[in-house]
Short mmCIF file of C-alpha atoms and ligand atoms in Angstrom, two decimals:
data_model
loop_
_atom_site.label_atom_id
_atom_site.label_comp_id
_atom_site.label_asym_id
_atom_site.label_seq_id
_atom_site.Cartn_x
_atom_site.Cartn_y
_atom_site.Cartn_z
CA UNK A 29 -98.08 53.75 19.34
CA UNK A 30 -96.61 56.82 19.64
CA UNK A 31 -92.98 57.57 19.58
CA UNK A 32 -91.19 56.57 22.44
CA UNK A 33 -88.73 58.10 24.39
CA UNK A 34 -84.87 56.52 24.31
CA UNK A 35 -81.59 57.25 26.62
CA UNK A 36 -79.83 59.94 24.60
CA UNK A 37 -76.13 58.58 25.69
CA UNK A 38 -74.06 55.12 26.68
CA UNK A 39 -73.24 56.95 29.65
CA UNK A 40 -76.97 57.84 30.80
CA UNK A 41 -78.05 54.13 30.07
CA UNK A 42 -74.94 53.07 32.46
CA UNK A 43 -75.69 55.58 34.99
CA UNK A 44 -79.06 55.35 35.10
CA UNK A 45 -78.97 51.74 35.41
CA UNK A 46 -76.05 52.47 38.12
CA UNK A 47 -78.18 54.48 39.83
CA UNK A 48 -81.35 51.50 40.16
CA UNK A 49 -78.48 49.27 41.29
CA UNK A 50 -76.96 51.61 43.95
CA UNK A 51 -79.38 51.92 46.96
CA UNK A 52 -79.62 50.95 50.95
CA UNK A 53 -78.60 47.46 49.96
CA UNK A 54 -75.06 48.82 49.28
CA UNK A 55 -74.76 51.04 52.24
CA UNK A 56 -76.13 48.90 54.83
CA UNK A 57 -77.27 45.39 53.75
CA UNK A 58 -73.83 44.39 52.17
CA UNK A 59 -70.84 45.92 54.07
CA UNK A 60 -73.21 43.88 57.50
CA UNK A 61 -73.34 40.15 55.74
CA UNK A 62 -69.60 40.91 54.69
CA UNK A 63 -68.85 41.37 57.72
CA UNK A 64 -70.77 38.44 59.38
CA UNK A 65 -70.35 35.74 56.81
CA UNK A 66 -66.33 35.84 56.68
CA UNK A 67 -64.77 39.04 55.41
CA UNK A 68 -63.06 38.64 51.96
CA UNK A 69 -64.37 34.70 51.87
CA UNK A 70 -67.85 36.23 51.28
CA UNK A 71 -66.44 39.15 49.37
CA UNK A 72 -65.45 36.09 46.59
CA UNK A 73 -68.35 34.07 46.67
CA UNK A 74 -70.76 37.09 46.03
CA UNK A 75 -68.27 38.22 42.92
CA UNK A 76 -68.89 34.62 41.80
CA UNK A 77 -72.83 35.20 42.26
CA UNK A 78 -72.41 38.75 40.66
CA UNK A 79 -70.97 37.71 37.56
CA UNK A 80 -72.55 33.88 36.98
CA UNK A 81 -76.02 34.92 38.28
CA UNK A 82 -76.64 38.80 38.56
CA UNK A 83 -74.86 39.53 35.16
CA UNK A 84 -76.60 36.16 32.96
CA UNK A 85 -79.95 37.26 34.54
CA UNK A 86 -79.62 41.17 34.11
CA UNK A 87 -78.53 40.55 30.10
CA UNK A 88 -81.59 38.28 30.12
CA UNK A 89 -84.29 41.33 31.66
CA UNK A 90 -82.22 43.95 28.84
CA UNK A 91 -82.60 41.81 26.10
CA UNK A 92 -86.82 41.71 27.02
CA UNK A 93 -86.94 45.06 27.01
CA UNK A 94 -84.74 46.25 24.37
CA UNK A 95 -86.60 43.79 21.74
CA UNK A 96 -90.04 44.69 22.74
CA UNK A 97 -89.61 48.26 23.31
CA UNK A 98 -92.23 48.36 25.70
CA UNK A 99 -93.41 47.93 29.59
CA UNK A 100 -92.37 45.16 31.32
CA UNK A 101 -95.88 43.43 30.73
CA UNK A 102 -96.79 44.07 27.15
CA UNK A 103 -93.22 43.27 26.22
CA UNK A 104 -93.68 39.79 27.50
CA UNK A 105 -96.96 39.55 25.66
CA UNK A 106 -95.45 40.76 22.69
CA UNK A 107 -92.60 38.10 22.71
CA UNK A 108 -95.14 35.11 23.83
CA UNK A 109 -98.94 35.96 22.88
CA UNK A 110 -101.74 34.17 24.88
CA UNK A 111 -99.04 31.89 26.73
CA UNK A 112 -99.27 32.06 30.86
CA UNK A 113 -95.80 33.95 30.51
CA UNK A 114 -97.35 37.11 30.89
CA UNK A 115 -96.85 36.55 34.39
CA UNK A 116 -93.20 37.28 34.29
CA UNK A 117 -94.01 41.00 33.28
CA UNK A 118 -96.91 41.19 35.55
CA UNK A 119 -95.17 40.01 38.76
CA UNK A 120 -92.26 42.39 37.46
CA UNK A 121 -94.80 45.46 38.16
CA UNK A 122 -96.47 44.42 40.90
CA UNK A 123 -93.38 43.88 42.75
CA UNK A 124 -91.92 47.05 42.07
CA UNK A 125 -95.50 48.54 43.29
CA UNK A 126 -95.04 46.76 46.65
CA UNK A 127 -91.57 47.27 46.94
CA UNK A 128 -91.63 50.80 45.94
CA UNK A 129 -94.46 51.09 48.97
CA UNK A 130 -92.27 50.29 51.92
CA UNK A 131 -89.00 51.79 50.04
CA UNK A 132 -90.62 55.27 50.58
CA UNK A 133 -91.21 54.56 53.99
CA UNK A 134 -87.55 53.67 54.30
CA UNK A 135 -86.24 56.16 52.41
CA UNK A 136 -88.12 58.74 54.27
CA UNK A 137 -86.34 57.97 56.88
CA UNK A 138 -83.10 58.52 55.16
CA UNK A 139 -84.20 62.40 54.41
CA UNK A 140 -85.31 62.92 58.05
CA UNK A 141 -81.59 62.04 58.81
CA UNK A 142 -80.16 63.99 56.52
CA UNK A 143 -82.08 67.07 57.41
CA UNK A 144 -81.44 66.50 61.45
CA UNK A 145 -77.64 65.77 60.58
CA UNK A 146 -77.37 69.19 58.75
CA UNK A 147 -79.62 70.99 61.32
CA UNK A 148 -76.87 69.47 63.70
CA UNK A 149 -79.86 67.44 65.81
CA UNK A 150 -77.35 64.28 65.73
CA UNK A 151 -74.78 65.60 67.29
CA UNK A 152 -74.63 65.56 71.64
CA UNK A 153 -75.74 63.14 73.68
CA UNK A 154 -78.35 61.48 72.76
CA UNK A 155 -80.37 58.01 73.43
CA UNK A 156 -80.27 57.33 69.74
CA UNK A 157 -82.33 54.46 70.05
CA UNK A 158 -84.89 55.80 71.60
CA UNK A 159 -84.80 58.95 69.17
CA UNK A 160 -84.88 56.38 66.71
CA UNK A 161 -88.09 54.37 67.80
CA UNK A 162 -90.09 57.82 68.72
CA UNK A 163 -89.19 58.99 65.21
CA UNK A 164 -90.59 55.74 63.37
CA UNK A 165 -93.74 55.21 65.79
CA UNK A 166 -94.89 58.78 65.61
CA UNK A 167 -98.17 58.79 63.41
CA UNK A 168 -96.91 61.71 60.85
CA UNK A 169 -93.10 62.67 61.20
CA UNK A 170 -92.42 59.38 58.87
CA UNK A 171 -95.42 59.94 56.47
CA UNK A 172 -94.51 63.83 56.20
CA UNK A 173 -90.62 62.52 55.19
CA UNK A 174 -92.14 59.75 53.14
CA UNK A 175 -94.40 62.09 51.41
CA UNK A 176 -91.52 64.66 50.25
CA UNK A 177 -89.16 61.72 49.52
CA UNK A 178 -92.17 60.62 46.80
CA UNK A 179 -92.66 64.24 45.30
CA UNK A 180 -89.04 64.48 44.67
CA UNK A 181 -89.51 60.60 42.90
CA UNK A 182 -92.51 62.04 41.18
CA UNK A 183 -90.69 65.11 39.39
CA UNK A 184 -88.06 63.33 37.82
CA UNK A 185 -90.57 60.43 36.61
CA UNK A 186 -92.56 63.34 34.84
CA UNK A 187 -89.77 65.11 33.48
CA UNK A 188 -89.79 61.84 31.37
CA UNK A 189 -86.79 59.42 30.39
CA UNK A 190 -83.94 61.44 28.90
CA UNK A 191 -84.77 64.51 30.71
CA UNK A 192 -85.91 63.19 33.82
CA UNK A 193 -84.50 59.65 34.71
CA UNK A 194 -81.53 60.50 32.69
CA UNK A 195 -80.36 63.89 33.53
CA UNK A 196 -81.08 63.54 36.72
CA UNK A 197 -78.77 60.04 37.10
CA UNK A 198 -76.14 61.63 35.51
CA UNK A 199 -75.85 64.65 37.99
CA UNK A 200 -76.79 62.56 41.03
CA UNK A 201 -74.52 59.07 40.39
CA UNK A 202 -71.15 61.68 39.93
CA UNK A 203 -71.83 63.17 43.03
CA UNK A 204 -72.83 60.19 44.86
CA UNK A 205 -69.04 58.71 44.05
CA UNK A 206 -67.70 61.91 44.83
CA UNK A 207 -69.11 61.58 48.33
CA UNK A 208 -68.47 57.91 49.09
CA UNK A 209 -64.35 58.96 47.98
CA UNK A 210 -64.42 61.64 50.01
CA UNK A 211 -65.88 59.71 52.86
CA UNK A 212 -63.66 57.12 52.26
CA UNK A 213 -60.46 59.46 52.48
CA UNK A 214 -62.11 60.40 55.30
CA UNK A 215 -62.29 56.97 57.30
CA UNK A 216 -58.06 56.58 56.81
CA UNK A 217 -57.75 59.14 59.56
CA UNK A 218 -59.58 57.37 61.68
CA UNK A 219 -58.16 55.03 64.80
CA UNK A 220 -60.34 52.20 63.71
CA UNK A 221 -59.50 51.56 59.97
CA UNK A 222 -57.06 49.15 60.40
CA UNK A 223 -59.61 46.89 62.72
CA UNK A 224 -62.34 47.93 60.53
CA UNK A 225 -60.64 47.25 57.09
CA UNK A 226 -59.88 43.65 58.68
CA UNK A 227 -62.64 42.78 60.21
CA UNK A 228 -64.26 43.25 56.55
CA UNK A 229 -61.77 41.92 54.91
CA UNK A 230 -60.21 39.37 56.30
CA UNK A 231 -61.30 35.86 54.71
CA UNK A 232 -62.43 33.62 56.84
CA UNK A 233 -63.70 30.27 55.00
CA UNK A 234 -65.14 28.37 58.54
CA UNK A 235 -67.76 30.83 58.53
CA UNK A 236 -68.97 30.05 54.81
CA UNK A 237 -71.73 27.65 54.77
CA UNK A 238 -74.68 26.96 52.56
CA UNK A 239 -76.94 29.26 53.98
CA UNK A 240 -73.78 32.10 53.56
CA UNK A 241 -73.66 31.39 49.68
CA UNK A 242 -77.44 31.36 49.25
CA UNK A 243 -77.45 34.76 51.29
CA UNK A 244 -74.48 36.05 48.67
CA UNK A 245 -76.92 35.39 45.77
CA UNK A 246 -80.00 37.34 47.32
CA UNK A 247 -77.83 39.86 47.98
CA UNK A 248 -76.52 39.94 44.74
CA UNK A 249 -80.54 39.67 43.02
CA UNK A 250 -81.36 42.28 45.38
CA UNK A 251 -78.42 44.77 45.20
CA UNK A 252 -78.72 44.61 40.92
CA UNK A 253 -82.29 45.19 41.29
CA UNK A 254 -83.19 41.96 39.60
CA UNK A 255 -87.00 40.45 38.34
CA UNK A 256 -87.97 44.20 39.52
CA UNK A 257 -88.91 45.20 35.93
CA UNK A 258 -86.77 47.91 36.53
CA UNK A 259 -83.95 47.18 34.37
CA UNK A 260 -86.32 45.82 31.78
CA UNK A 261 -88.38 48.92 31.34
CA UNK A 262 -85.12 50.82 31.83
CA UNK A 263 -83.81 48.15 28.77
CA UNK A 264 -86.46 49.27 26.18
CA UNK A 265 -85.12 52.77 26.32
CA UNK A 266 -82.45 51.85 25.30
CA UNK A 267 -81.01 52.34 21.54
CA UNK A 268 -80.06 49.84 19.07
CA UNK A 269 -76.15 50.06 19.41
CA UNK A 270 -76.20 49.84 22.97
CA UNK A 271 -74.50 47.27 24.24
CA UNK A 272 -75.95 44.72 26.37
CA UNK A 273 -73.52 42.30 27.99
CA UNK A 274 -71.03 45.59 28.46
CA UNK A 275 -73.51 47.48 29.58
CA UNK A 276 -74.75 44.84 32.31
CA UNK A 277 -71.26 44.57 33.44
CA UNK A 278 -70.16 48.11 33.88
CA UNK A 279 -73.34 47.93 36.22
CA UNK A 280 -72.17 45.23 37.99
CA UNK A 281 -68.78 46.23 38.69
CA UNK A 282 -70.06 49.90 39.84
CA UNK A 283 -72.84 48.30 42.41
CA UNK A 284 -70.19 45.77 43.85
CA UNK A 285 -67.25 48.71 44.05
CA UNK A 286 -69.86 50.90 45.75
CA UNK A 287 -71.12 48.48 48.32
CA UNK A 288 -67.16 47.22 49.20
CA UNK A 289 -66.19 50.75 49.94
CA UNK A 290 -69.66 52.05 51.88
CA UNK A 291 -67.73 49.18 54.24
CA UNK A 292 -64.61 50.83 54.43
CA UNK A 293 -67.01 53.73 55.59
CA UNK A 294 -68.75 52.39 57.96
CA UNK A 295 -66.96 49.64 59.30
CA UNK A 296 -63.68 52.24 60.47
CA UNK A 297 -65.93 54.42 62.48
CA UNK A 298 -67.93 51.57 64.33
CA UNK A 299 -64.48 50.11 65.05
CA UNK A 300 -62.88 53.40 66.07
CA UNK A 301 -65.51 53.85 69.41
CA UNK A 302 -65.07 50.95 72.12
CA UNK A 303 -67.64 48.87 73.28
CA UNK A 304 -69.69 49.26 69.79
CA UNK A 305 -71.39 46.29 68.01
CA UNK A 306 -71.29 46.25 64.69
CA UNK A 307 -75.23 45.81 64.13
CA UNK A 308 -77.63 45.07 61.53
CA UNK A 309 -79.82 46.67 59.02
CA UNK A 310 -81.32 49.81 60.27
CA UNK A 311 -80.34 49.45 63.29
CA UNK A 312 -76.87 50.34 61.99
CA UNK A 313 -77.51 53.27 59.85
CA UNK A 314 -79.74 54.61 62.69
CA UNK A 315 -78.60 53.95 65.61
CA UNK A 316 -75.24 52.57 65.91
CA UNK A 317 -73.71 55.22 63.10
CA UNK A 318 -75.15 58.35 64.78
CA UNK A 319 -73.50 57.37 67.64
CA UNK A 320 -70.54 56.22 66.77
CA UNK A 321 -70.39 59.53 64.51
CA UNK A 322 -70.83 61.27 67.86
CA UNK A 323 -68.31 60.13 69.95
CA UNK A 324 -65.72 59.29 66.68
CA UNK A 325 -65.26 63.16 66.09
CA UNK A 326 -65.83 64.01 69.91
CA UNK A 327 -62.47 66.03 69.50
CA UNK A 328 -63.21 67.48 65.75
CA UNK A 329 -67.42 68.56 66.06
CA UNK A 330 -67.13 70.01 62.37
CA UNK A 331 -65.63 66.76 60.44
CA UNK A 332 -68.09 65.08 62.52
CA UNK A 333 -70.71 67.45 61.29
CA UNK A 334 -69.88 66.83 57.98
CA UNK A 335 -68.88 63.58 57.86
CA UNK A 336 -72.35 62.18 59.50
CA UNK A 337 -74.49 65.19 57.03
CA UNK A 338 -72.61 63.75 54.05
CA UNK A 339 -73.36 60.08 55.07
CA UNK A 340 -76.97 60.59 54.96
CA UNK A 341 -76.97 62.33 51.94
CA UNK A 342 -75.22 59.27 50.64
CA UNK A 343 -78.03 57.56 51.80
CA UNK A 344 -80.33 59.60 50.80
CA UNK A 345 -79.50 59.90 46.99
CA UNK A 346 -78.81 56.05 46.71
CA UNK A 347 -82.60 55.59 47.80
CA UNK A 348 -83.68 58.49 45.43
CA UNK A 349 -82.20 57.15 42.31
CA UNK A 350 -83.16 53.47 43.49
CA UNK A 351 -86.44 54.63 43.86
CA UNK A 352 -87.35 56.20 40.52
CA UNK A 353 -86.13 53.07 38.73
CA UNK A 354 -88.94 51.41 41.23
CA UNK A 355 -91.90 54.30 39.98
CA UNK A 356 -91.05 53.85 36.25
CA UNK A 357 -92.08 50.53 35.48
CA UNK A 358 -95.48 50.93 36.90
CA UNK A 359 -96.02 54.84 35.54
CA UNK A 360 -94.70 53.08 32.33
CA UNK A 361 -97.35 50.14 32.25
CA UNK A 362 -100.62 52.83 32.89
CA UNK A 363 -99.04 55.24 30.83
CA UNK A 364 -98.70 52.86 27.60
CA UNK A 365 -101.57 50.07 28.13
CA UNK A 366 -104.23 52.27 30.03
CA UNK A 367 -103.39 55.00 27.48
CA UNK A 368 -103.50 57.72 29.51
CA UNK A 369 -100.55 60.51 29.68
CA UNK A 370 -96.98 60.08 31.22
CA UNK A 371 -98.31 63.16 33.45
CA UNK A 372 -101.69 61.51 34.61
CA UNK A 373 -99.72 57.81 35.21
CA UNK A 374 -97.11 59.18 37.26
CA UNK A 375 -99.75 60.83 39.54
CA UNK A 376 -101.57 57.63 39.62
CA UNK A 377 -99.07 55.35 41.09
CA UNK A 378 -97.35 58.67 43.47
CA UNK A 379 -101.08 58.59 44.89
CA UNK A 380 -101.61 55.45 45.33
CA UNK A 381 -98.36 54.73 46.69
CA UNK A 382 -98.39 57.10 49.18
CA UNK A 383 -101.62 55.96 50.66
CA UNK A 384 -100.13 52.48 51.07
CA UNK A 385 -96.90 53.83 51.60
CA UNK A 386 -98.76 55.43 54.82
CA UNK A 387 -100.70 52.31 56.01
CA UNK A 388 -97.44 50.39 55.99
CA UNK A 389 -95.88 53.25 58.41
CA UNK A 390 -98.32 53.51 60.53
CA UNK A 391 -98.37 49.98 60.91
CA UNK A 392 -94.96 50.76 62.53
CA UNK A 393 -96.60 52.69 65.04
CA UNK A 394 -100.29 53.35 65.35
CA UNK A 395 -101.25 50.01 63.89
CA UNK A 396 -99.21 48.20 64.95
CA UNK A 397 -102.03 45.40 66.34
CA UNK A 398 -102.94 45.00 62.69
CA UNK A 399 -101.26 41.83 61.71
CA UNK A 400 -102.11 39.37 59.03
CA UNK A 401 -100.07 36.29 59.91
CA UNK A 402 -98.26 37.82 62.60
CA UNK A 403 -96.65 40.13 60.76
CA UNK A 404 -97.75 44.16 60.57
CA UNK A 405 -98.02 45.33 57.11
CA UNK A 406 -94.40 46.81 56.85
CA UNK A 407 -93.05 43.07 57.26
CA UNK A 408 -96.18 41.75 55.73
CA UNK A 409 -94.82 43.89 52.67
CA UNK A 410 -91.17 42.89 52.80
CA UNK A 411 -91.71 38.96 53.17
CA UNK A 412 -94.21 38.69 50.09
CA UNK A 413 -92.38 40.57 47.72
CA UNK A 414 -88.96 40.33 48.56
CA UNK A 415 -89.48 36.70 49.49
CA UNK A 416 -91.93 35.12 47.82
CA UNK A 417 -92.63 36.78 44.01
CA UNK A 418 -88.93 38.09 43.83
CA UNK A 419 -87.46 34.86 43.49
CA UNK A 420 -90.17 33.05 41.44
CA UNK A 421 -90.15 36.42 39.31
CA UNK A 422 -86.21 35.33 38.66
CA UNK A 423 -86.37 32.06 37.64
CA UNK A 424 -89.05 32.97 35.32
CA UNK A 425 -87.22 35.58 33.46
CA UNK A 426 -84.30 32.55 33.09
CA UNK A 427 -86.69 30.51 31.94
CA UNK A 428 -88.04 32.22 29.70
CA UNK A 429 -85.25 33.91 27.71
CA UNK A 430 -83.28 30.74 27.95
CA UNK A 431 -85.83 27.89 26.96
CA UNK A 432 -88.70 29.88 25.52
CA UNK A 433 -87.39 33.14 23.45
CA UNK A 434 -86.20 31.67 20.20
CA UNK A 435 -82.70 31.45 20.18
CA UNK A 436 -81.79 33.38 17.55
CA UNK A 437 -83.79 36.45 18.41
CA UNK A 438 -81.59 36.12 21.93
CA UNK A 439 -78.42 36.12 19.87
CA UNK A 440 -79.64 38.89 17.66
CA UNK A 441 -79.91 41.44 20.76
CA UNK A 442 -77.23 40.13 22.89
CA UNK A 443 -74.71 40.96 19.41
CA UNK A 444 -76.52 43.57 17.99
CA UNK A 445 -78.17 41.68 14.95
CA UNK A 446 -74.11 40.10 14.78
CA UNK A 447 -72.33 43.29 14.65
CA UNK A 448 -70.74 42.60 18.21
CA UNK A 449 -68.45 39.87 19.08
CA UNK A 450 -69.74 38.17 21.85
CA UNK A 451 -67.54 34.83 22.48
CA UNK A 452 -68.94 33.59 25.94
CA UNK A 453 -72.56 33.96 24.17
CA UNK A 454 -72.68 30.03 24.63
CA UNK A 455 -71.83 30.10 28.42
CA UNK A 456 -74.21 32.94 29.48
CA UNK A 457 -77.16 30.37 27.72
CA UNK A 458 -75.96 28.28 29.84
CA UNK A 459 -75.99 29.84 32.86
CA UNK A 460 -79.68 31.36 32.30
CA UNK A 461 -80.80 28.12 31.05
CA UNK A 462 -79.12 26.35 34.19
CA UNK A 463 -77.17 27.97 36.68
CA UNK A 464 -79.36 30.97 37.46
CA UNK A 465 -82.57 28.84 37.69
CA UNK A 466 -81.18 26.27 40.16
CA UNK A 467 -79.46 28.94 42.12
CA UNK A 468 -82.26 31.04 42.22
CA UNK A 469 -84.76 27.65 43.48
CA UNK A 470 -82.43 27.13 46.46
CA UNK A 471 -82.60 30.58 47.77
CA UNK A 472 -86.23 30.07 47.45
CA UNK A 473 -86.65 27.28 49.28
CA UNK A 474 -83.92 28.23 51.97
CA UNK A 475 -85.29 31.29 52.73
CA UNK A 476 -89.05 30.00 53.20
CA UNK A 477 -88.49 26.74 55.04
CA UNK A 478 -85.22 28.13 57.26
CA UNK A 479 -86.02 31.56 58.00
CA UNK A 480 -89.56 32.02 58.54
N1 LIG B 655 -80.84 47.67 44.24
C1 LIG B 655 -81.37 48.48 45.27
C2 LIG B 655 -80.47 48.48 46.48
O1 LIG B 655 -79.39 47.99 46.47
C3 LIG B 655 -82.73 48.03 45.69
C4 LIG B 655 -83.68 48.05 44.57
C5 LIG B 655 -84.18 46.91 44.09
C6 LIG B 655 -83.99 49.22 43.95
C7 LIG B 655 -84.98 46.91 42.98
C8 LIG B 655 -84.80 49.23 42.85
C9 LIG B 655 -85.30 48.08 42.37
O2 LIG B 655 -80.86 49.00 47.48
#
């Protein structure tokens, strides 16, 4: 095969890895179930998923790809040949094909808000809910959004690894934490950071129940961008002295210290404008903030204008970054086992994915009587992948590294053929062999017997 490309620096591999981690889950999926599930009880429980789950489970997906060198499906033909494992790496690309479909859409949205908050379209009074619903129904404002969000995806992916994903993570991850500080300085000024600060932080253990602990470990598989085959075809760039187990920790800690302060963000302004609910999902980031943006710097129009343009940009480059880590595994697959250039499989999957990227908006609006199980293909989407072949995706990489890769060859990566000292090496095995698996089964089941 030809020579392939590696991550030039420690510091790329962490912030490009970073940057796959940090995304919408941090800025609106996390700083919400904090705040429903019992402040700073839930806080500790998902720290306790983060590091005996996410971490054990993210070493397991580097140590595929580092050994193999290689997409996210060869690499687990290379390590098993002619077994039914392959499936790991195949569900690994599929999902982030299906994922990376409806991400777009998302994301999309994200740049439309950016834009309108720097035009200053946010600001005033508006019915932002109804702006809101006329934006996501109309049949081309979201595709147009989706469609530049994809070409900005697309020329970093072609740029290739240490120029594109690499550079471009280590300009855009700096300047994402310089936002969220500056944001976050921003929030102490406000009347509603004491109420805000407690009502995410305070602990309150009545509220944890089963269901709250399961939630804290999907959260925590879906905020490290777990059984994605991101962070194994981001792995197999990586060199031969990186290091795995620090490496998957400095991730860790970044994604969980990002998502705690996007609530000491968000959760300050809601509380500084009577009468608001904090709300859900996008409903929060698109409805509630702009609003409570609004009428939270009624008296000061140009903090608000910056504040709320900054905000989305937050957004916006958390998705970007998210994103590419979402296009590479797929461009990375055609690219190496199709044998056709890095150029040519890049346009392949930014093609394709906008044209299902498309059906799944419009199913939002247009098409919205198109439903397969009562769901329109947006949800449709959402519930297989995130749902379904996520979680079986998971316990299969545990499975795998812990029961099927020969032990040795795990303890050869995870120390660097021995030159590292790695004393809780007997403790992760056990978590991927047990912990993570069992964990992982009983969000499984939860979610499809309780929720849908
Ligand atoms: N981790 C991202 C987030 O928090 C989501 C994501 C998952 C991105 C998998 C890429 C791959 O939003």
């Amino acid at each position: 095969m030809a020579h392939r490309a590696n991550f030039g620096s420690k510091i790329g591999v962490v912030l490009a890895a970073a940057g796959s981690a940090v995304g919408l889950g941090n800025v609106w999926r996390f700083p919400t179930e904090v705040g429903n599930n019992g402040g700073a009880a839930f806080i500790l429980i998902y720290l306790a998923c983060v590091f005996f789950i996410g971490v054990p489970v993210m070493v397991s997906e580097f140590v595929i790809g580092r050994s193999t060198h290689a997409n996210t499906i060869t690499a687990f033909r290379k390590l098993a040949p002619r077994t039914w494992w392959r499936i790991g790496g195949i569900e690994g690309v599929f999902v982030a094909f299906f994922i990376f479909c409806y991400y777009i859409i998302v994301s999309g949205w994200t740049l439309h808000y950016m834009v309108a908050s720097f035009l200053n379209r946010l600001s005033g009074d508006h019915d932002y809910k109804a702006y809101f619903q006329h934006f996501v129904s109309s049949p081309w404002e979201p595709v147009v959004y989706a469609i530049v969000f994809m070409l900005l995806v697309h020329f970093v992916i072609v740029r290739g690894v240490q120029n594109g994903i690499e550079r471009f993570s280590k300009l855009m991850m700096p300047m994402l934490l310089l936002i969220i500080a500056v944001l976050v300085v921003c929030s102490f000024s406000m009347s509603g950071f004491t109420d805000g600060v407690l009502f995410l932080l305070r602990p309150d253990f009545s509220k944890v129940t089963p269901t709250v602990v399961l939630s804290a470990v999907g959260q925590a598989f879906y905020s490290l961008s777990l059984a994605m085959g991101c962070l194994c075809t981001y792995a197999s760039y990586f060199g031969p002295k990186t290091n795995l187990t620090k490496t998957a920790l400095s991730v860790s800690l970044i994604d969980t210290c990002v998502a705690v302060l996007c609530g000491f963000i968000i959760f300050p302004a809601v509380f500084s404008v009577p009468g608001v609910e904090a709300d859900e999902g996008p409903g929060l980031v698109f409805i509630t903030l702009p609003h409570v943006f609004n009428i939270a710097f009624h008296n000061f129009p140009l903090v608000g204008y910056l504040f709320s343009g900054l905000f989305y940009l937050l957004l916006m480059l958390s998705a970007l970054t998210s994103a590419i880590s979402l296009h590479e595994p797929v461009t990375a697959y055609i690219h190496e086992e199709w044998h056709v250039s890095r150029h040519r499989a890049a346009w392949m999957v930014t093609l394709a994915c906008i044209l299902l990227g498309v059906a799944c908006s419009l199913s939002m609006g247009v098409w919205n009587g198109f439903r397969i199980g009562g769901l329109c293909l947006f949800d449709l989407f959402d519930f297989v992948s995130a749902k379904i072949i996520l979680p079986l995706g998971g316990i299969l990489i545990c499975l795998f590294v812990g029961w099927k890769l020969d032990r040795r060859l795990v303890h050869s990566e995870v120390t660097n053929n021995g030159s590292l000292r790695v004393p809780l090496f007997r403790l992760y095995l056990f978590l991927v062999r047990w912990v993570a698996p069992l964990a992982i089964a009983l969000i499984f089941f939860n979610e499809l017997f309780n929720k849908s």
